[in-house]
Amino acid sequence: MSNNSNYLKIKKRSMFLFSLAFLSLNVFYNKPVFADGFIIPHRQKIIRPITEIPNFSVKNHFVNVDINDQFAKTTVKQIFKNDYNMDLEGTYFFPIPAEASISNFFMYMGEQKVKGKIYSKEEARKIYEDIVRKRRDPALLEYFNDGFFKASIFPIPANGQAKTELQYQQLNKANSNIFKYVYTLNTEKLSNTPLEEVSINVKIKTSKPLKSIYSPTHEIKINRINDNQAQVTYKVKNTKPNSEFILYYTVSEKDIDVNLLTYHDEIETKGYFLLMASPKFNVTNKDIAPKNIVFIIDKSGSMSGEKIDQAKDALKFCIKNLNKKDDFNIVSFSDNVESLSQELSSVNESNTKKALKFADGIEAEGGTNIDSALNTGLDFVNNSKKPATILFMTDGEPTVGIQNTEQILKNVKTYNPNKSKIFTFGVGFDVNTQFLDKISQQNHGDSEFVRPEENIESTVSNLFNKINMPVLNDINIKYSGINASDMYPKELPDLFKGSQLVILGRYTDGSRATVKISGKVGNQNKTFEYPLNFNKSENTDYLPKLWATRKIGFLLDEIRLKGSNKELVDEIIKLSKKYGIITEFTSFLVKEDTNLSAPSSTYRDSVKKKMGLAKNSSAGSWAISQSRNASKLKNQANQDSTSYLNESGETVRLDNQIQNIANKTFYQQKNIWVDGDFKDLKVIKIKVFSPAYFELSKINSINKYLSVGNDISVNIKGINIQIGRIGKENLTNAEKALLGIK
């Protein structure tokens, strides 16, 4: 196919397929290797004495996307490895989004070129069903309603590699000023070997100013270049991607813009919503509110060595990057408290030099007088009308002066009548994490903890860069026209340059609403009003899980900092089971002997016991893990909720034991994938790959669940169905009517 060939148009959601011609053996029942699509080995005669069934390995998968307004051009590059001493044969399927146009396809194997053919949706289904029947593998069921493109190519040689490159173009779906880009990455979840590297790079350029950029599926990095351009990256190694890559971006001429996504199922009375608020990127000094900022640095003896050196470097970074309209001071403390000056200093060349010299002169010695340090630091900002921020860093518990942490918390409330925001940094394992978390939460800030092997400077500088350019402070949001409830985060953060606010909540009553966002720009009160439509958005069944993730994070913090009760514990267990959100306290859900249909109260006592042990660990590695786990869940903006930090700070991943399909969660129990809603009552048992099975597969709302595996137990609209080796091969008319089969 030449570079100048005509576009191959695909009008439905479609599949791209090419055949790999090569020598092989009988691999008919071998599990295929999946790249972005998946390789299906061809049936060939057995070549002896080889007994191992060969497969390809997918080495790398790189995606580059150029978006101009609504138009997107996607380039996919993949590297396949043949690790065997023979040429191999198979068929490779490639998912393409709806309304896409293939512009180029290359396979780099010498000078050979490839030609392609488009298959209709109906032709594709017959081919898919034939593969599923013969291979006894339901993996393709998810794509039964797709067409595909087929290209015959030359073999991948023994112990060789093949590189492929595919380009396609599309118009991204748009709803008002919200645009949605989707890349089908989820076929990789069925690979039997992890990919060495997967990366997605998206360049966005828009005519109107860019506002929100958000992925509900993946943890992305956003580099905003200017008001109209941004670069989004997702990169991971040694992985099996298991979900589509979804990216939303919004455009608006407004200084602060608000956008909405909603979800409402047929059963629940309350809907779910996700609200995004973003400021313009190109802000000038006049747009940035002047602030007061005080740095409070622990210089006790335990901070000696590398810790104090990193703390000083972090402090000097902050000093060098203060805004010219800011006022600042520095407080260092051990047994006693020392400050840069007796009052706040303006930012100028002379004061900056003085501050850097003060930072260089800090030496670690003595005890830890936290109460006096906070009192001194807050006293500097109490007589000013500017918004104020305190950055407080310590590596230990109070050892001098007032040492009762509850008393210090009460004192800080008195010391802080103007409600200055306090951000805390805990360094090492000796800090009282619960104490520092309470200081930040009760004073509208946030907390960070730095393990001994981590770098203090990068942690502090990252937060400082985020909070240094405030656009709107002390935010409050009111909803009229709907009844909004159960919203997270509970405490709304400020909006900063380059940041965005993501709120998840529930709602009832009505579809059209008005949202009012109020806050302060400097000393001025501002209110912004937005008419929003709360009608159901398309393909947003991920919202309930995102909402539940944040709620669990909030409840875990409530229990950790205030104590538990049975209602909170039961709610955590219920939400964790329903949505597959695994925490250090609910990991029992992935055990094979767990009764998923049992009420939350069954596991309440064991969960409460572990939570009690955790609460008693206010310092050390486990304490830091608890704080980070809760913080991650509270601020979660994507679906990665099957991992947590254990007591040693190591990441525990449970992806291979849980699958989330649409709005359902499946747990692997004794090689059976069990739906969390399944009840072992009035069960319809159906034999896998039987005529009854394929009748089920024709129902769009069911076939996506069948792709989970050969043996599944699922609840569909209150009907309990078991798929396995034993069961009905044909359904009665009554059963067909019950299941909605015509």
XYZ file of C-alpha atoms in Angstrom:
742
model
C 0.000 0.000 0.000
C 1.645 3.273 -1.026
C 1.735 6.450 0.986
C -0.573 8.087 -1.507
C -3.169 5.327 -1.548
C -6.803 6.202 -1.073
C -8.205 6.060 2.403
C -9.915 2.841 3.381
C -13.170 3.959 4.917
C -14.728 2.159 7.862
C -18.171 3.428 8.770
C -18.985 1.294 11.792
C -16.786 0.565 14.790
C -14.435 -1.790 12.989
C -11.588 -4.241 13.252
C -8.396 -4.251 11.247
C -7.011 -7.724 10.533
C -3.965 -9.055 8.796
C -2.717 -12.614 8.216
C 0.812 -13.653 9.055
C 1.991 -16.317 6.598
C 4.469 -18.777 8.049
C 5.332 -22.351 8.984
C 3.853 -23.547 12.233
C 2.383 -26.502 14.093
C -0.982 -27.375 15.499
C -1.629 -24.353 17.681
C -5.365 -24.375 17.369
C -6.021 -24.334 21.090
C -3.119 -22.125 21.996
C -3.938 -18.825 23.708
C -3.012 -15.948 21.368
C -0.645 -13.126 22.150
C -2.420 -9.812 22.094
C -0.866 -6.567 20.954
C -3.231 -3.657 20.532
C -5.226 -6.267 18.663
C -4.557 -9.976 19.012
C -2.809 -12.734 17.073
C -4.826 -15.884 16.365
C -2.506 -18.774 15.362
C -3.520 -20.792 12.280
C -3.999 -24.542 12.318
C -1.038 -26.279 10.646
C 0.427 -29.754 10.596
C 2.571 -30.740 13.583
C 6.312 -30.613 12.953
C 8.067 -33.024 15.297
C 9.967 -33.239 17.613
C 8.760 -29.787 18.713
C 6.318 -30.149 21.597
C 6.030 -26.579 22.861
C 3.244 -24.491 21.359
C 4.863 -21.267 20.114
C 3.547 -17.758 20.341
C 4.626 -14.287 19.447
C 5.709 -11.871 22.110
C 4.765 -8.238 21.755
C 7.770 -6.147 22.629
C 6.574 -2.549 22.396
C 3.418 -0.638 21.635
C 3.691 3.084 20.872
C 0.786 5.388 20.050
C 1.129 8.976 18.847
C -1.966 11.126 18.466
C -2.225 14.581 16.903
C -5.479 16.362 17.724
C -6.469 19.584 15.988
C -9.779 20.776 17.424
C -12.095 17.800 16.769
C -9.880 16.035 14.205
C -7.509 13.294 15.445
C -4.745 11.462 13.597
C -3.484 8.305 15.338
C -0.243 6.483 14.523
C 0.301 3.062 16.105
C 3.727 1.406 16.043
C 4.248 -2.125 17.345
C 7.134 -4.567 17.481
C 6.462 -8.328 17.426
C 9.081 -10.928 18.318
C 9.190 -14.510 17.109
C 11.210 -16.290 19.806
C 11.218 -19.692 18.060
C 13.441 -21.454 15.528
C 10.727 -21.487 12.881
C 8.460 -19.130 10.994
C 5.026 -18.765 12.567
C 1.522 -18.276 11.194
C -1.502 -16.429 12.513
C -4.092 -13.678 12.136
C -3.914 -10.275 13.790
C -6.974 -8.181 14.650
C -6.774 -4.443 15.209
C -9.646 -2.414 16.732
C -10.382 0.904 15.037
C -12.759 3.547 16.485
C -16.095 4.419 14.919
C -16.054 6.576 11.797
C -12.294 6.067 11.329
C -10.380 6.255 8.059
C -7.238 4.161 7.620
C -4.683 6.272 5.784
C -1.564 4.065 5.899
C -0.449 0.603 6.932
C 3.119 -0.705 6.807
C 4.851 -3.853 7.925
C 8.616 -3.538 7.977
C 9.954 -6.877 6.702
C 12.397 -6.158 3.935
C 10.830 -4.331 1.008
C 7.545 -6.223 1.032
C 4.310 -4.217 0.983
C 0.859 -5.124 2.191
C -2.613 -4.822 0.724
C -5.849 -4.817 2.638
C -9.520 -5.627 2.450
C -12.494 -4.373 4.464
C -14.954 -6.848 5.981
C -18.491 -5.834 6.835
C -19.919 -6.120 10.320
C -21.964 -9.182 9.281
C -18.981 -10.939 7.656
C -16.834 -10.156 10.667
C -19.318 -11.642 13.103
C -19.328 -14.969 11.238
C -15.535 -15.095 11.338
C -15.429 -14.161 15.022
C -18.037 -16.745 15.965
C -16.197 -19.449 14.028
C -12.971 -18.651 15.877
C -14.717 -18.685 19.252
C -16.431 -22.024 18.508
C -13.267 -23.763 17.305
C -10.809 -22.311 19.803
C -13.127 -22.563 22.834
C -11.984 -19.055 23.774
C -14.533 -16.258 24.400
C -11.992 -13.439 24.053
C -13.439 -12.140 20.787
C -17.023 -11.895 22.023
C -16.481 -8.285 23.019
C -16.008 -7.431 19.332
C -18.887 -9.458 17.877
C -20.588 -6.313 16.632
C -17.516 -4.908 14.884
C -16.315 -5.101 11.307
C -12.633 -5.341 10.414
C -9.967 -4.689 7.821
C -7.817 -7.592 6.560
C -4.371 -7.523 5.003
C -2.301 -10.557 4.001
C 1.381 -10.129 4.800
C 4.628 -12.079 4.757
C 5.956 -14.225 7.631
C 7.828 -13.173 10.713
C 11.081 -15.166 10.409
C 12.430 -17.496 13.072
C 13.968 -15.538 15.970
C 13.156 -12.347 14.119
C 11.103 -9.222 14.627
C 8.392 -7.475 12.675
C 7.489 -3.825 12.985
C 4.054 -2.551 12.061
C 2.772 0.969 11.640
C -0.865 1.924 11.222
C -2.326 5.390 10.745
C -5.974 6.306 10.941
C -7.989 9.494 11.205
C -11.257 10.323 12.891
C -13.500 13.062 14.202
C -13.649 12.898 17.983
C -17.098 12.756 19.518
C -18.292 16.123 20.759
C -20.983 17.150 23.215
C -21.179 20.919 23.466
C -17.571 21.940 24.172
C -16.502 18.526 25.557
C -14.488 16.349 23.163
C -13.753 12.653 23.674
C -10.892 10.619 22.209
C -10.877 6.813 22.642
C -8.080 4.370 21.852
C -8.860 0.658 22.168
C -6.063 -0.525 24.430
C -8.099 -3.056 26.413
C -7.461 -6.013 24.102
C -4.031 -6.283 25.727
C -5.586 -7.553 28.966
C -5.670 -11.062 27.449
C -1.976 -11.244 26.612
C -0.127 -14.157 28.204
C 3.023 -12.059 28.548
C 3.380 -8.428 29.635
C 4.548 -5.876 27.089
C 7.977 -4.385 27.684
C 6.676 -0.862 27.140
C 3.427 0.890 26.283
C 3.216 4.605 25.642
C 0.544 6.990 24.411
C 1.513 10.542 23.472
C -1.235 12.989 22.577
C -0.630 16.475 21.219
C -3.697 18.709 21.455
C -4.091 21.975 19.575
C -7.361 23.920 19.614
C -8.692 27.147 18.125
C -10.482 28.082 21.344
C -8.557 28.013 24.640
C -8.109 24.560 26.191
C -9.576 24.089 29.644
C -10.018 20.647 31.252
C -7.909 17.673 30.140
C -8.961 14.483 31.877
C -8.697 10.700 31.597
C -11.052 8.532 33.683
C -9.129 5.397 32.698
C -5.397 6.102 32.981
C -2.992 8.151 35.071
C -1.737 10.730 32.605
C 0.806 13.536 32.727
C -0.292 16.866 31.292
C 2.141 19.456 29.985
C 0.309 22.660 29.112
C 2.268 24.650 26.554
C -0.057 27.627 26.246
C -3.780 28.399 26.290
C -4.343 26.445 23.070
C -1.805 23.623 23.215
C -0.998 20.747 25.536
C 0.785 17.416 25.509
C -0.607 14.368 27.303
C 1.517 11.302 28.037
C 0.858 7.848 29.419
C 3.831 5.530 29.765
C 4.245 2.232 31.577
C 6.598 -0.756 31.408
C 6.085 -4.485 31.955
C 2.320 -4.251 31.734
C -0.880 -5.735 30.364
C -3.238 -2.812 29.685
C -6.791 -3.857 30.527
C -9.001 -0.910 29.619
C -9.692 1.503 26.797
C -7.734 4.741 26.872
C -10.285 7.556 27.169
C -9.316 11.221 27.059
C -11.641 14.205 27.461
C -10.652 17.759 26.618
C -12.764 20.903 26.755
C -12.535 24.338 25.151
C -13.911 27.694 26.235
C -13.230 31.425 26.077
C -14.201 31.830 29.752
C -11.621 32.591 32.440
C -12.922 29.618 34.438
C -14.949 26.961 32.675
C -17.110 24.154 34.057
C -18.058 20.902 32.309
C -20.153 17.917 33.293
C -20.352 14.142 32.780
C -23.259 12.119 34.201
C -24.378 8.514 34.578
C -27.747 7.036 35.568
C -28.602 3.336 35.464
C -32.034 1.737 35.356
C -32.051 0.506 38.960
C -30.750 3.271 41.229
C -32.833 6.367 41.899
C -29.769 8.595 42.218
C -27.473 9.418 39.346
C -23.729 10.079 39.383
C -21.937 13.162 38.123
C -18.392 14.349 37.512
C -17.858 18.107 37.384
C -14.647 19.616 36.004
C -13.602 23.229 36.605
C -10.513 24.673 34.937
C -8.984 28.159 34.762
C -7.326 29.642 31.714
C -3.635 28.781 31.369
C -2.177 32.052 30.129
C -2.428 34.026 33.343
C -0.394 37.166 33.935
C 0.885 38.612 37.198
C -2.278 40.686 37.495
C -4.333 37.463 37.331
C -2.385 35.829 40.177
C -3.631 36.727 43.630
C -0.878 38.068 45.920
C -0.361 35.900 48.992
C 1.568 35.592 52.210
C 3.683 32.488 52.623
C 5.656 31.286 55.648
C 8.103 28.374 55.560
C 8.471 26.548 58.894
C 11.480 24.189 58.861
C 12.435 21.637 61.531
C 16.166 21.888 62.343
C 16.226 19.491 65.303
C 19.169 17.110 65.712
C 17.352 14.246 64.019
C 17.308 16.282 60.780
C 21.122 16.214 60.535
C 22.948 14.943 57.477
C 21.245 14.444 54.122
C 17.784 15.388 55.454
C 18.745 18.928 56.456
C 20.705 19.410 53.214
C 17.676 18.395 51.114
C 15.350 20.529 53.249
C 17.581 23.563 52.736
C 17.728 22.954 48.976
C 13.928 22.700 48.882
C 13.603 25.943 50.852
C 16.005 27.750 48.513
C 14.035 26.534 45.483
C 10.854 28.019 46.956
C 12.566 31.320 47.796
C 13.880 31.702 44.245
C 10.432 31.088 42.760
C 8.268 33.389 44.890
C 5.968 35.749 43.015
C 6.867 39.423 43.103
C 3.591 40.406 44.747
C 4.045 37.903 47.589
C 5.216 38.572 51.136
C 7.109 35.851 52.997
C 9.061 34.777 56.050
C 11.061 31.768 57.231
C 10.818 30.106 60.640
C 13.342 27.459 61.713
C 12.891 25.571 64.952
C 14.433 23.058 67.314
C 14.330 23.729 71.090
C 13.811 27.371 70.221
C 12.302 29.254 67.304
C 14.190 31.577 64.966
C 12.821 33.666 62.084
C 14.295 35.405 59.063
C 12.812 38.754 60.149
C 10.389 40.180 62.686
C 7.719 40.696 60.035
C 6.804 39.585 56.552
C 9.237 40.598 53.812
C 8.343 41.639 50.287
C 9.899 39.762 47.384
C 12.812 41.730 45.959
C 16.454 41.090 45.143
C 17.760 42.216 48.537
C 15.294 40.176 50.589
C 15.811 37.131 48.384
C 19.578 37.208 48.985
C 18.983 37.614 52.717
C 16.597 34.651 52.732
C 18.997 32.399 50.806
C 21.772 33.245 53.265
C 19.434 32.429 56.181
C 18.614 29.064 54.576
C 22.303 28.219 54.107
C 22.918 28.959 57.790
C 20.356 26.475 59.132
C 22.057 23.710 61.165
C 20.453 20.661 62.731
C 20.613 20.413 66.534
C 18.341 20.228 69.569
C 14.760 19.052 70.169
C 11.416 19.616 68.420
C 9.180 22.482 69.605
C 6.284 22.168 67.151
C 3.717 24.233 69.072
C 5.915 27.338 69.323
C 6.970 27.032 65.681
C 3.371 26.981 64.426
C 2.395 29.798 66.787
C 5.253 31.982 65.519
C 4.641 31.235 61.855
C 0.895 31.877 62.001
C 1.365 35.067 63.987
C 3.179 36.636 61.022
C 0.114 36.345 58.749
C -2.771 37.021 61.139
C -2.769 40.803 60.672
C -2.838 40.710 56.865
C -5.858 40.525 54.566
C -3.965 38.564 51.918
C -4.623 34.822 51.665
C -1.873 32.967 53.504
C -0.129 29.617 53.104
C 2.070 27.830 55.634
C 4.542 25.139 54.516
C 5.474 23.132 57.612
C 8.191 20.442 57.575
C 9.221 18.129 60.409
C 10.810 14.704 60.862
C 9.537 13.847 64.337
C 7.034 14.248 67.137
C 7.071 17.163 69.619
C 9.764 16.718 72.283
C 10.013 20.270 73.669
C 7.280 22.583 74.970
C 3.718 21.316 74.585
C 3.979 17.648 73.578
C 0.337 16.540 73.647
C -0.694 16.466 69.990
C -4.410 16.975 70.690
C -3.568 20.115 72.676
C -1.383 21.395 69.838
C -4.279 20.878 67.413
C -6.541 22.945 69.669
C -3.859 25.626 69.925
C -3.426 25.798 66.151
C -7.138 26.497 65.816
C -6.628 29.479 68.139
C -3.418 30.555 66.394
C -5.160 30.515 62.999
C -8.270 32.754 63.172
C -7.911 33.770 59.501
C -7.980 30.133 58.346
C -4.599 30.176 56.647
C -3.890 27.004 54.695
C -1.307 24.691 56.273
C 0.538 22.136 54.148
C 2.556 19.603 56.138
C 5.592 17.537 55.126
C 6.565 14.531 57.227
C 10.131 13.319 56.717
C 11.165 9.754 57.623
C 9.467 7.103 59.763
C 9.447 8.934 63.116
C 6.714 11.435 62.247
C 3.216 11.113 63.674
C 1.270 10.814 60.418
C -2.149 11.111 62.046
C -1.092 14.327 63.793
C 0.241 15.933 60.599
C -2.783 14.773 58.597
C -5.081 16.369 61.174
C -3.146 19.654 61.086
C -3.473 19.891 57.301
C -7.090 18.692 57.110
C -8.300 20.987 59.895
C -6.532 23.936 58.256
C -7.594 23.505 54.607
C -4.270 22.138 53.371
C -2.769 18.787 52.474
C -0.028 16.499 53.757
C 2.899 14.750 52.116
C 5.196 12.119 53.590
C 8.738 11.425 52.446
C 10.185 7.986 53.121
C 13.881 7.741 54.083
C 14.886 6.648 50.568
C 12.913 9.451 48.872
C 13.958 12.987 48.013
C 12.660 15.862 50.160
C 13.491 18.570 47.632
C 11.469 17.075 44.773
C 8.410 16.502 47.007
C 8.421 20.059 48.382
C 9.202 21.721 45.047
C 6.426 19.782 43.266
C 3.815 20.999 45.753
C 5.196 24.538 45.770
C 5.014 24.739 41.973
C 1.367 23.682 42.187
C 0.238 26.166 44.862
C 2.440 29.112 43.895
C 0.060 30.503 41.245
C -3.443 30.725 42.808
C -6.280 31.785 40.500
C -9.305 31.291 42.789
C -9.173 30.770 46.577
C -11.721 29.575 49.171
C -13.992 27.950 46.608
C -17.649 27.201 47.298
C -20.071 25.529 44.865
C -23.881 25.689 44.960
C -26.307 23.689 42.818
C -29.863 24.715 41.937
C -32.351 22.722 39.874
C -31.034 19.373 41.136
C -30.432 17.829 44.531
C -26.657 17.211 44.676
C -25.294 15.072 47.513
C -22.437 12.871 48.728
C -19.786 14.907 46.900
C -16.026 14.384 46.998
C -13.708 15.980 47.844
C -15.520 17.316 50.893
C -13.036 20.173 51.260
C -12.665 21.948 47.912
C -9.078 22.901 47.038
C -8.082 26.208 45.488
C -7.680 26.548 41.731
C -4.144 27.202 40.534
C -2.623 27.922 37.146
C -2.570 24.694 35.137
C -4.712 22.796 37.655
C -8.290 21.586 37.484
C -10.927 20.693 40.027
C -12.666 17.308 39.622
C -15.750 16.705 41.792
C -17.699 13.438 41.957
C -21.166 13.222 43.492
C -24.738 11.912 43.367
C -27.859 13.744 42.212
C -31.643 13.508 41.922
C -34.494 15.762 40.768
C -34.316 17.275 37.341
C -31.942 17.451 34.415
C -31.251 21.152 33.955
C -29.393 22.947 36.702
C -27.361 26.021 37.500
C -23.990 25.717 39.188
C -22.529 28.741 40.983
C -18.834 28.775 41.844
C -17.725 31.480 44.240
C -14.303 32.283 45.632
C -11.693 34.952 46.146
C -9.332 36.485 43.652
C -6.988 38.229 46.044
C -9.291 40.145 48.389
C -12.158 40.339 45.897
C -15.129 37.973 46.021
C -16.062 36.510 42.632
C -19.023 34.388 41.511
C -19.286 32.426 38.260
C -22.585 30.941 37.048
C -22.997 28.011 34.652
C -26.170 26.411 33.203
C -25.593 22.647 32.976
C -27.549 19.707 31.585
C -27.670 16.685 33.910
C -29.127 14.342 31.277
C -27.257 11.031 31.014
C -23.952 11.203 29.118
C -22.950 8.409 26.733
C -20.612 5.581 27.803
C -19.844 6.850 31.300
C -20.413 3.665 33.299
C -17.032 4.239 34.982
C -18.463 7.121 37.067
C -20.017 5.001 39.875
C -16.669 3.316 40.552
C -14.789 6.631 40.568
C -17.337 8.072 43.007
C -17.120 4.979 45.241
C -13.309 5.113 45.202
C -13.305 8.653 46.538
C -15.933 7.839 49.141
C -13.901 4.886 50.429
C -10.829 7.129 50.704
C -12.831 9.665 52.702
C -14.261 6.969 55.014
C -10.824 5.423 55.600
C -9.490 8.804 56.690
C -12.495 9.346 58.971
C -11.832 6.008 60.676
C -8.055 6.521 60.840
C -8.250 10.013 62.312
C -11.513 9.910 64.289
C -12.307 6.256 65.009
C -14.570 3.612 63.490
C -18.166 2.522 63.847
C -20.031 -0.351 62.242
C -21.842 1.858 59.709
C -18.589 3.214 58.265
C -16.943 -0.210 58.185
C -19.983 -1.838 56.536
C -20.111 0.900 53.897
C -16.430 0.399 53.031
C -16.919 -3.374 52.693
C -20.072 -2.936 50.581
C -18.535 -0.414 48.179
C -15.248 -2.336 47.946
C -17.059 -5.537 46.975
C -19.462 -3.916 44.528
C -16.827 -1.986 42.583
C -13.682 -4.082 43.111
C -11.893 -1.330 45.044
C -9.323 -3.230 47.083
C -7.725 -1.656 50.156
C -5.353 -3.066 52.759
C -8.471 -3.802 54.835
C -10.626 -5.455 52.151
C -8.050 -7.638 50.380
C -10.008 -10.667 51.690
C -12.404 -10.080 48.772
C -9.926 -11.659 46.344
C -9.527 -14.851 48.399
C -11.032 -17.917 46.759
C -13.089 -18.910 49.810
C -14.749 -15.509 50.279
C -18.539 -15.658 50.115
C -19.275 -12.659 47.905
C -23.017 -12.878 48.538
C -22.594 -12.609 52.319
C -23.683 -9.311 53.959
C -21.033 -6.770 54.951
C -21.606 -7.564 58.631
C -20.039 -11.015 58.060
C -16.594 -9.457 57.695
C -17.105 -6.413 59.919
C -15.284 -7.673 63.019
C -12.137 -8.817 61.197
C -11.951 -5.543 59.245
C -12.479 -3.454 62.402
C -9.732 -5.404 64.167
C -7.218 -4.685 61.409
C -8.287 -1.036 61.291
C -7.705 -0.819 65.049
C -4.178 -2.173 64.680
C -3.559 0.283 61.860
C -4.813 3.243 63.892
C -2.390 2.348 66.682
C 0.478 2.681 64.189
C 0.674 6.469 64.046
C 4.351 6.456 63.038
C 6.539 4.238 60.883
C 6.245 2.683 57.440
C 2.700 1.362 57.887
C 1.472 4.753 59.074
C 2.848 6.421 55.938
C 1.291 3.704 53.752
C -2.109 4.272 55.373
C -1.955 8.006 54.780
C -0.874 7.575 51.169
C -3.496 4.894 50.475
C -6.318 7.062 51.807
C -5.005 10.145 50.005
C -4.748 8.262 46.707
C -8.336 7.042 46.957
C -9.698 10.444 48.081
C -8.166 12.134 45.061
C -8.610 9.307 42.558
C -9.483 10.494 39.070
C -9.057 7.220 37.149
C -10.070 3.587 37.519
C -6.830 2.156 38.947
C -8.106 0.912 42.308
C -6.769 -2.642 42.539
C -3.470 -1.734 44.201
C -2.388 -0.418 47.580
C 0.748 0.046 49.696
C 1.334 -2.625 52.317
C 2.901 -2.188 55.764
C 6.396 -2.095 54.254
C 5.466 0.474 51.643
C 5.515 -2.038 48.785
C 2.835 -1.894 46.095
C 0.409 -4.825 46.100
C -1.348 -5.290 42.755
C -4.392 -7.522 42.313
C -5.269 -6.817 38.670
C -5.168 -10.493 37.680
C -7.776 -11.438 40.296
C -10.376 -8.786 39.457
C -11.996 -7.665 36.218
C -14.234 -4.638 35.826
C -16.529 -4.957 32.817
C -18.829 -1.960 32.318
C -20.599 -1.542 35.671
C -19.827 -5.037 36.992
C -16.953 -6.484 39.023
C -15.811 -10.087 38.579
C -13.642 -11.931 41.122
C -11.638 -15.044 40.267
C -12.654 -17.881 42.586
C -11.385 -21.407 41.888
C -10.902 -20.615 38.184
C -14.428 -19.191 37.922
C -15.070 -15.497 37.342
C -17.828 -14.569 39.800
C -19.896 -11.388 39.490
C -20.090 -9.578 42.835
C -23.890 -9.389 42.385
C -24.313 -13.126 41.696
C -26.577 -15.093 44.049
C -26.626 -18.894 44.110
C -30.425 -18.919 43.781
C -32.624 -19.955 40.829
C -29.563 -20.290 38.619
C -29.826 -20.883 34.866
C -26.838 -23.062 33.904
C -25.684 -22.829 30.292
C -23.005 -24.912 28.618
C -20.162 -22.804 27.262
C -19.978 -22.588 23.426
C -23.377 -24.278 23.060
C -26.211 -22.919 20.877
C -27.709 -21.378 24.030
C -24.374 -19.680 24.747
C -24.197 -18.114 21.312
C -27.794 -16.950 21.588
C -26.750 -15.063 24.718
C -23.752 -13.625 22.898
C -26.042 -11.851 20.429
C -27.368 -9.590 23.198
C -25.143 -6.514 23.438
C -25.772 -6.061 27.152
C -24.624 -9.634 27.885
C -21.842 -10.549 25.436
C -19.380 -8.120 27.033
C -19.632 -10.164 30.239
C -19.175 -13.487 28.415
C -15.746 -12.314 27.227
C -14.459 -12.510 30.828
C -13.730 -16.240 30.520
C -15.031 -19.754 29.881
C -16.420 -20.247 33.393
C -18.430 -17.337 34.766
C -21.267 -16.661 37.191
C -23.132 -13.444 36.447
C -26.295 -11.654 37.521
C -28.137 -9.927 34.657
C -31.085 -7.784 35.772
C -31.738 -10.064 38.726
C -31.302 -13.300 36.746
C -28.437 -15.539 37.927
C -26.602 -17.275 35.075
C -23.737 -19.770 35.228
C -21.615 -20.477 32.164
C -19.443 -23.598 32.291
C -18.733 -27.080 31.025
C -22.040 -28.405 32.346
C -25.374 -26.817 31.507
C -28.177 -26.372 29.009
C -27.311 -26.483 25.342
C -30.645 -25.007 24.312
C -32.934 -22.518 26.028
C -36.684 -22.892 26.447
C -38.981 -20.213 25.059
C -39.734 -19.106 28.626
C -36.009 -18.711 29.385
C -35.480 -16.794 26.150
C -38.287 -14.417 27.076
C -36.842 -13.986 30.565
C -33.402 -13.153 29.168
C -34.761 -10.888 26.430
C -33.778 -13.147 23.519
C -36.094 -12.744 20.532
